[in-house]
Coordinates of C-alpha atoms in Angstrom, one line a residue:
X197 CA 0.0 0.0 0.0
X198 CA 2.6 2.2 0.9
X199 CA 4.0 1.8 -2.7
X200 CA 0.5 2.7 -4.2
X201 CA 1.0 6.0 -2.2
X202 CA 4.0 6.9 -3.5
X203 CA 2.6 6.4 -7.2
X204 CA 0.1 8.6 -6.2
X205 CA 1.9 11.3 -5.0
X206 CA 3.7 11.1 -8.5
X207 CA 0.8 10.7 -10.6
X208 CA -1.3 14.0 -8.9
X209 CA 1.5 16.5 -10.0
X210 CA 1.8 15.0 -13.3
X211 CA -1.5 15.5 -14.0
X212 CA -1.5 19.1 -12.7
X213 CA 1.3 19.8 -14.9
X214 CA 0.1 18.0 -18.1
X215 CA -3.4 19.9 -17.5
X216 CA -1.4 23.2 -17.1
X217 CA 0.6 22.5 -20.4
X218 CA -3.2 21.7 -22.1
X219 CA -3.7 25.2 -21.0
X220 CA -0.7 27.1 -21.9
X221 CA -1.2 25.0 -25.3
X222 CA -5.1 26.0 -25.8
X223 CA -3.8 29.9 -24.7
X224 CA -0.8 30.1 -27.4
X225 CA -3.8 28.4 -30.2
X226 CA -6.1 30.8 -29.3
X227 CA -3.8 33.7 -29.6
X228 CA -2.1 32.6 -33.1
X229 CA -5.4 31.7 -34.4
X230 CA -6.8 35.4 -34.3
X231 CA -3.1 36.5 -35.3
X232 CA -2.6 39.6 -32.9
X233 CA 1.2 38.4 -32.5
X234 CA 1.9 39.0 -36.0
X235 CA 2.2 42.4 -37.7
X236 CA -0.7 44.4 -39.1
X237 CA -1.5 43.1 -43.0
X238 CA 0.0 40.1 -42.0
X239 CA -2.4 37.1 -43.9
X240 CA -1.8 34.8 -40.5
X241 CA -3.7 37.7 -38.9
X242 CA -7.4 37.5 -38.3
X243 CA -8.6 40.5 -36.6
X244 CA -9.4 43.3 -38.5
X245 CA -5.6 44.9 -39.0
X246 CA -4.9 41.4 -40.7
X247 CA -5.2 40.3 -44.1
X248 CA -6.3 36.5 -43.8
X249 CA -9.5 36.9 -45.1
X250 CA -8.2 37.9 -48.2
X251 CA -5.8 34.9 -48.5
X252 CA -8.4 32.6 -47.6
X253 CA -10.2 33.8 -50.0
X254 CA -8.0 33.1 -53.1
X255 CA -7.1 29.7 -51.3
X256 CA -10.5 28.6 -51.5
X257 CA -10.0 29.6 -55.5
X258 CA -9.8 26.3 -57.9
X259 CA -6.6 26.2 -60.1
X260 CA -5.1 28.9 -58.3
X261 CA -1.8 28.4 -56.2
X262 CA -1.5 30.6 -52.7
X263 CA 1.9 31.1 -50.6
X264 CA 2.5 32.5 -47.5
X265 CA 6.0 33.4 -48.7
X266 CA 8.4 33.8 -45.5
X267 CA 11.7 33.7 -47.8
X268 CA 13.5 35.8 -50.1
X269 CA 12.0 36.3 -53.4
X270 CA 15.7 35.9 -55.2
X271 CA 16.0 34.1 -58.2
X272 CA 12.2 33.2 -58.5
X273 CA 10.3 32.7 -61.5
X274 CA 7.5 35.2 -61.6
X275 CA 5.7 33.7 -64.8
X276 CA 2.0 33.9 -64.3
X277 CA 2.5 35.1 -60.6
X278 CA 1.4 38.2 -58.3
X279 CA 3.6 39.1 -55.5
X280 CA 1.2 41.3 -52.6
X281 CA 3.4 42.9 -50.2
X282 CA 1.1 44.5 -47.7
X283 CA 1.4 47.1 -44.5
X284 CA 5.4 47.9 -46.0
X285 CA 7.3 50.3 -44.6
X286 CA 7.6 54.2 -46.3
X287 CA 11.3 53.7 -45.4
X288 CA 12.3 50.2 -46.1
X289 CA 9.6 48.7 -48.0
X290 CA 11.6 50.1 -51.6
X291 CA 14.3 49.5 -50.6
X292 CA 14.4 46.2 -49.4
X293 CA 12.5 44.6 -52.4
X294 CA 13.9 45.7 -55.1
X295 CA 16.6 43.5 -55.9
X296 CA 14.6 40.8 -55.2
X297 CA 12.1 41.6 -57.0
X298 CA 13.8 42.5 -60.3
X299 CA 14.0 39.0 -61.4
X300 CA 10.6 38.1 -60.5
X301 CA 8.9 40.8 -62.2
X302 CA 11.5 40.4 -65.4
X303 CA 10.3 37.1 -65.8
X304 CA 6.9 38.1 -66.3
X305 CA 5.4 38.6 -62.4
X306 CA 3.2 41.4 -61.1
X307 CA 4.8 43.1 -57.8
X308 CA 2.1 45.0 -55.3
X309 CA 3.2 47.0 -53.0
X310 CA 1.0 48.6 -50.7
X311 CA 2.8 50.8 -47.9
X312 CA 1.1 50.5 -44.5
X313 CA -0.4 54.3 -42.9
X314 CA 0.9 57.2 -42.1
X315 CA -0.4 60.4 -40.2
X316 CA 0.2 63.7 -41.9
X317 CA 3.3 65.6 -40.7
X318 CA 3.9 68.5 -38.9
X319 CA 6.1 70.8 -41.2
X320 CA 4.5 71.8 -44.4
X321 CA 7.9 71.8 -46.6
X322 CA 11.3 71.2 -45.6
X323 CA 15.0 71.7 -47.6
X324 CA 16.3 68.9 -48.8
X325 CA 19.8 69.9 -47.0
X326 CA 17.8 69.6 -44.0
X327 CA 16.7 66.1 -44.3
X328 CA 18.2 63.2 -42.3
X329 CA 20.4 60.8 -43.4
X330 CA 19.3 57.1 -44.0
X331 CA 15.8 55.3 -43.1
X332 CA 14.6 59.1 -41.2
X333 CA 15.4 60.6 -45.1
X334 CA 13.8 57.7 -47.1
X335 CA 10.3 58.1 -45.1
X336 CA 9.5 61.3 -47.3
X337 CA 11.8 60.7 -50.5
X338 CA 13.0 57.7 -52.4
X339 CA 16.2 59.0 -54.7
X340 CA 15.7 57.2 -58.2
X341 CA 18.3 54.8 -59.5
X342 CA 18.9 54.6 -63.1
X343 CA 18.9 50.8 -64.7
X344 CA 22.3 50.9 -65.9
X345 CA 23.4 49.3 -62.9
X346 CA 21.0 45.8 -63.5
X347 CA 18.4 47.8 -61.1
X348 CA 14.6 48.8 -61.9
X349 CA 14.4 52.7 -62.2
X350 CA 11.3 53.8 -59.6
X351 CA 11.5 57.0 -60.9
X352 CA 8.9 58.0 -57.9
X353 CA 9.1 59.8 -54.5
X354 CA 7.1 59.7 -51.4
X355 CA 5.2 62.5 -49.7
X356 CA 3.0 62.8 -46.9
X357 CA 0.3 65.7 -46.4
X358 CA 0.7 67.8 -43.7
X359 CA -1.6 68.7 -41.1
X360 CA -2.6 71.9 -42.7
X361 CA -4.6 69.6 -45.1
X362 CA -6.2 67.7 -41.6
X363 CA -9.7 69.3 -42.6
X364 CA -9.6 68.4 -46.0
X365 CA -8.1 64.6 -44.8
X366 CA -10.9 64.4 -42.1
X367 CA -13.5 64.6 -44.7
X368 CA -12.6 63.5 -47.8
X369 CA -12.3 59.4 -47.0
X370 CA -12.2 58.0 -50.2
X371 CA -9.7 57.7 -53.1
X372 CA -10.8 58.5 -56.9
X373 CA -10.1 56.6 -59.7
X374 CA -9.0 58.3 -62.8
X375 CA -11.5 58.6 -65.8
X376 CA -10.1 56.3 -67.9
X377 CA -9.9 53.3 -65.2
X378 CA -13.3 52.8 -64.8
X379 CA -12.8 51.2 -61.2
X380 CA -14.8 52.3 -57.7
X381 CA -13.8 54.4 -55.4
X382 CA -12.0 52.8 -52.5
X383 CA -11.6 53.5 -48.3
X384 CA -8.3 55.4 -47.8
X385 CA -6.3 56.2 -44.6
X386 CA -3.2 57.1 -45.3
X387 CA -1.7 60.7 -45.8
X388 CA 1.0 59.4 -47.9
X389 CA 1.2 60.1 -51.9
X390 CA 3.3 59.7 -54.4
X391 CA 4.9 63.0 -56.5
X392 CA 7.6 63.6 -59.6
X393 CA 6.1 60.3 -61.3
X394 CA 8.0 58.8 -64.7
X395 CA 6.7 58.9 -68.1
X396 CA 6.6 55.1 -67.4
X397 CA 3.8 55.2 -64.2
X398 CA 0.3 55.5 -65.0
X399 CA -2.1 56.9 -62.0
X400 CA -5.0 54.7 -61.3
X401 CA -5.9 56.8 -58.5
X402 CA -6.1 60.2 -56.4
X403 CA -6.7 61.5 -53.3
X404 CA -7.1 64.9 -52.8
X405 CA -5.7 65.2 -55.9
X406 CA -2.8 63.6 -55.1
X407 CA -1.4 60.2 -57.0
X408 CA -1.7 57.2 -54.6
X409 CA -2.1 54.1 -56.7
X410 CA 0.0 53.9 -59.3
X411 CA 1.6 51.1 -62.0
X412 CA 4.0 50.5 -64.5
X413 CA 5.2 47.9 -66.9
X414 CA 8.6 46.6 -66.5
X415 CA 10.1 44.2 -68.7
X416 CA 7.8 40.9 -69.0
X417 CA 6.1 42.0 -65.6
X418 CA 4.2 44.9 -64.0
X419 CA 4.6 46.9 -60.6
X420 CA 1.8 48.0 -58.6
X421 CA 2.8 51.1 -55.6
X422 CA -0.6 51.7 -53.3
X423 CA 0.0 54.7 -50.3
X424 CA -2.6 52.9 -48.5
X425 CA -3.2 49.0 -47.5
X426 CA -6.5 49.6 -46.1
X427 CA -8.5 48.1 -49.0
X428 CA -6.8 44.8 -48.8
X429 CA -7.1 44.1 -44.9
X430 CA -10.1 42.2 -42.8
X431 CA -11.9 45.4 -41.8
X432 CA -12.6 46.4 -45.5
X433 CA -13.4 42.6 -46.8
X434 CA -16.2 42.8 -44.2
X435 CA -17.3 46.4 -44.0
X436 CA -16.7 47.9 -47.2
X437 CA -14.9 45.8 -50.3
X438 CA -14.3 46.2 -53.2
X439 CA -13.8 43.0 -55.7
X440 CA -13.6 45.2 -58.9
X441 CA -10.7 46.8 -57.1
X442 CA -8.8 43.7 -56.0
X443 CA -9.3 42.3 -59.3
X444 CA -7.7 45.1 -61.1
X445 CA -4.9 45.2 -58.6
X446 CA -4.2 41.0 -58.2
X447 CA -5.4 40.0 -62.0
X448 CA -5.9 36.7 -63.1
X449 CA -2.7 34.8 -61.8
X450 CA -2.4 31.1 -61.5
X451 CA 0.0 31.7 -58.3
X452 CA -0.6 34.5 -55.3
X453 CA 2.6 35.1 -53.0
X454 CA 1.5 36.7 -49.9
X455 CA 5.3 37.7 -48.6
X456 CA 5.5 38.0 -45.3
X457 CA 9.2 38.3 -44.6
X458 CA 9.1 42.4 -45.0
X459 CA 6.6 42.5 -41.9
X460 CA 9.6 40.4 -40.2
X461 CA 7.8 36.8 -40.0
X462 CA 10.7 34.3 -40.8
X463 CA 10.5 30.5 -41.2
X464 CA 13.0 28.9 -39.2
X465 CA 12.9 24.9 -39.6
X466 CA 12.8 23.0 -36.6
X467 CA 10.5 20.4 -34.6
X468 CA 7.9 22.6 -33.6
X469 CA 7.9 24.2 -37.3
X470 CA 7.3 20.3 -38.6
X471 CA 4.5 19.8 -35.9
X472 CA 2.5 22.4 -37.0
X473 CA 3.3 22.0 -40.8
X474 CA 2.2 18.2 -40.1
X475 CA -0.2 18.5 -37.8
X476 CA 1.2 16.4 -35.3
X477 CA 0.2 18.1 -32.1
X478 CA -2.0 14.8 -30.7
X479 CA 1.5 12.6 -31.1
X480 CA 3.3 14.9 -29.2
X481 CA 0.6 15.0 -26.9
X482 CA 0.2 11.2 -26.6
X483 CA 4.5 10.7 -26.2
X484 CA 4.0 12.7 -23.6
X485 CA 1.1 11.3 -22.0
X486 CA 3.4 7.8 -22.7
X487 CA 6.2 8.7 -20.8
X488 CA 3.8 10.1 -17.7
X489 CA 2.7 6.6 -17.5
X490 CA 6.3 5.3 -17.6
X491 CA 7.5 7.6 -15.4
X492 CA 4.2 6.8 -12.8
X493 CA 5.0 2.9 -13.5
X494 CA 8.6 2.6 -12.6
X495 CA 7.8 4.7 -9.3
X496 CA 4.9 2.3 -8.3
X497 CA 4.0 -1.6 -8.4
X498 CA 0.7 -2.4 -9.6
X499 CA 0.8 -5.5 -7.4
X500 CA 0.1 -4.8 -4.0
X501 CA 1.9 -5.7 -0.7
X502 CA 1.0 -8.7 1.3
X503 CA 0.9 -7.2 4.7
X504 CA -0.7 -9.5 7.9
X505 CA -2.5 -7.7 10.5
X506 CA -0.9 -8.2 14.3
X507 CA -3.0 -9.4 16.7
X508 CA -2.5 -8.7 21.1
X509 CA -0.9 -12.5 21.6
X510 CA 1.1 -12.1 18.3
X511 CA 5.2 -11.9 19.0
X512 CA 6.4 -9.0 17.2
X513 CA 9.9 -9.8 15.1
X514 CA 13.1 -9.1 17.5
X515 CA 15.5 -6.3 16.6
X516 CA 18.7 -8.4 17.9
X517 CA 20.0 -12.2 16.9
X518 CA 19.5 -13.6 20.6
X519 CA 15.6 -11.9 20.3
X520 CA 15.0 -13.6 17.0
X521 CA 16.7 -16.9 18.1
X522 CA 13.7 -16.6 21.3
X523 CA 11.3 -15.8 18.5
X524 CA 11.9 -18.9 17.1
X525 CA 11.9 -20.8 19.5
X526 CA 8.7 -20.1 20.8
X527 CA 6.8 -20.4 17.3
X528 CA 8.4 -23.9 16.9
X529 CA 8.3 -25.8 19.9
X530 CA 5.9 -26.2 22.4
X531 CA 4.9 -24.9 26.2
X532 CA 4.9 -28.5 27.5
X533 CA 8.4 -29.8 25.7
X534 CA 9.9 -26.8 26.0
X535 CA 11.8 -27.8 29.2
X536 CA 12.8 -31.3 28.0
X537 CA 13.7 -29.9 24.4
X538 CA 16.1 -27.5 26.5
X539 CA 17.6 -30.5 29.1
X540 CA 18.0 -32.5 25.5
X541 CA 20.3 -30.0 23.5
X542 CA 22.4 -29.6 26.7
X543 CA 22.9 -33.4 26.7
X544 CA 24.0 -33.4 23.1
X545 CA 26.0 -30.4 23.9
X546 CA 27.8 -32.0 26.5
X547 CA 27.9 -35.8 25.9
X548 CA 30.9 -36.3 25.4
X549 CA 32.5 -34.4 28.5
X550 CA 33.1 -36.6 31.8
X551 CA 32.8 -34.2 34.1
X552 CA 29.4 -33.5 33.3
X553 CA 28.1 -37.0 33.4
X554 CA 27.0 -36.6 36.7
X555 CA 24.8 -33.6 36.5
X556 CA 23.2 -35.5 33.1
X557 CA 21.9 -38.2 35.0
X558 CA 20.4 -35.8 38.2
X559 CA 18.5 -33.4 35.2
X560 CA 17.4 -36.9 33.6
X561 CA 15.9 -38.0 36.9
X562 CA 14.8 -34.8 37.6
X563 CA 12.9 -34.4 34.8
X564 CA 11.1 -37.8 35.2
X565 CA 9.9 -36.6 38.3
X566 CA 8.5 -33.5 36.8
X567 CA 5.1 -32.6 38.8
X568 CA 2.5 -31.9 35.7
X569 CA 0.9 -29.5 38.1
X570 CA 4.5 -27.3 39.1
X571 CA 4.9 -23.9 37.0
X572 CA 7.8 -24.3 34.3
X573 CA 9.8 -21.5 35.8
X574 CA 10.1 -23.4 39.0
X575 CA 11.3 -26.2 37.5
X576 CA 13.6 -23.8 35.4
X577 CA 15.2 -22.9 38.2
X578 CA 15.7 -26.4 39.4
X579 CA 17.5 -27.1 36.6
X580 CA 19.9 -24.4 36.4
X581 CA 20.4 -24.8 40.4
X582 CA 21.5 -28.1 38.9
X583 CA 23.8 -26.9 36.0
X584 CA 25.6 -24.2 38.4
X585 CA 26.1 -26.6 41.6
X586 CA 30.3 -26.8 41.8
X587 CA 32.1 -30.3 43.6

């Protein structure tokens, strides 16, 4: 029983701490299945800063291929393809993408870029001597590369309005399509536009008057540059989209790359990243709940001890040889013989010695004249008066 115990006291944390790992594991699910630890326009993202309706949506498309693409874009075929990247930074997002993109789009793929919001900024104008150095100077201006050195030629700039134009902003909420596009007017949130536009752009829209969707053809493929990604994330599929829109933006691709290595989401291989690409989260979970029951096993024995109950006339085991040699004694040999077993092993103890012939035959006759009726320690006594008498 006292092993069963033990087993128990093993099995009751192991339970406690397999239910709080359940827990921690339903918490995690719950928080990457609505997406709020990944950026905003991210398509793992399901609340409405996150673009996974929208990729759900073209997945549930027959004969068309969707990718959440978490690695570099270099060297890929863009033949029949349309790269989205979504919620990009005004001072990276360019940057960043463009020599990976040049030999998608060369090969015949359609790039979208949609820079994430901004808020209009406080200074109306400011010198170009003035400006920052780095990222701080690329939020308001990208500097145009010619395509002598193997690079695509943006030819385009970023500006923001400026909160002198916060009226104007405040009510005007939608962008405009130009004449000639035939498209809807879409949501817009962003103050950021595009200005000192190539020969090669063509503006698809305007807001406030202002170019903020805007493509070009390049090579075998097309680019797309939105100021806004509003239009494409869960909030506007619900409340206020726009197919036309998308359609015009996306096309008719046989594969859609959603790339989500600008918003910083990385694959890195490993066990976990196989568990959840395999689904194997109930063998983990059973190897676990395996190796409990090994663990509870070799602590415990399912068989259980023999243990016999002591009773008031029982004799309780000695702690000393002499005590277990009495112990013995008494559970093997009688009351009544226990005298005459005693006289017995002294004789064969002491045949064999002459001197002690005499006091054999006196405990002999002795004991033949034992009186049935005289207590055993008396007679005890006797004898050992016997034993201990000197000539």
């Amino acid at each position: 029983m006292a092993s069963m115990r033990n087993g128990g006291m093993w099995l009751l944390p192991a339970v406690l701490l397999g239910l709080l790992g359940l827990g921690f594991h339903q918490l995690f699910a719950l928080r990457f299945d609505a997406g709020d630890v990944y950026p905003a326009y991210s398509s793992f993202r399901a609340d409405p800063l996150g673009a996974k309706i929208l990729f759900e949506a073209f997945e549930a498309m027959p004969h068309v291929d969707v990718e959440q693409r978490l690695k570099p874009f270099a060297e890929m075929d863009g033949t029949n393809s349309t790269a989205l990247f979504l919620g990009g930074s005004t001072g990276s997002l360019l940057h960043e993408t463009e020599r990976d993109l040049r030999p998608f789009v060369e090969s015949g793929g359609r790039a979208v870029l949609a820079f994430g919001a901004v808020e209009p900024r406080i200074n109306k104008s400011k010198k170009k001597d003035d400006e920052p150095k780095g990222d701080s100077a690329e939020m308001n201006e990208w500097v145009s590369v010619s395509e002598s050195d193997g690079r695509i030629d943006w030819e385009i700039e970023l500006e923001e309005f400026v909160r002198s134009d916060l009226t104007e902003i405040e009510q005007e909420t939608e962008a405009l399509p130009e004449a000639a596009v035939g498209l809807p007017s879409i949501p817009w949130k962003s103050a950021l536009w595009f200005s000192e536009l190539g020969e090669e752009w063509t503006v698809l829209y305007r807001y406030l008057g202002k170019p903020v969707v805007v493509e070009r053809p390049y090579r075998k493929g097309s680019l797309v540059l939105l100021a806004d990604s509003y239009a494409f994330c869960n909030e506007a599929m619900v409340q206020d989209r726009h197919t036309a829109f998308l359609i015009r933006m996306i096309g008719a691709p046989a594969r859609i790359l959603f790339d989500e290595q600008h918003l910083g989401v990385h694959s890195q291989e490993g066990v976990m990243m196989l568990v959840n690409r395999y689904r194997l989260q109930g063998v983990l979970f059973v190897l676990l709940a395996i190796a409990g029951l090994f663990v509870w096993q070799r602590s415990t024995s399912f068989i259980p001890r023999h243990e016999e109950e002591s009773g008031p006339n029982d004799i309780g085991s000695g702690v000393g040889s002499m005590s277990g040699f009495n112990n013995l004694l008494l559970r093997h040999i009688p009351q009544k013989k226990l005298l005459e077993t005693m006289v017995s092993e002294w004789i064969a103890t002491f045949a064999r010695t002459p001197s002690m012939q005499a006091k054999r035959t006196r405990l002999e006759s002795e004991l033949r004249n034992l009186d049935a009726g005289k207590h055993p320690v008396e007679t005890y006594n006797k004898l050992t008066q016997i034993l201990n008498e000197r000539k």
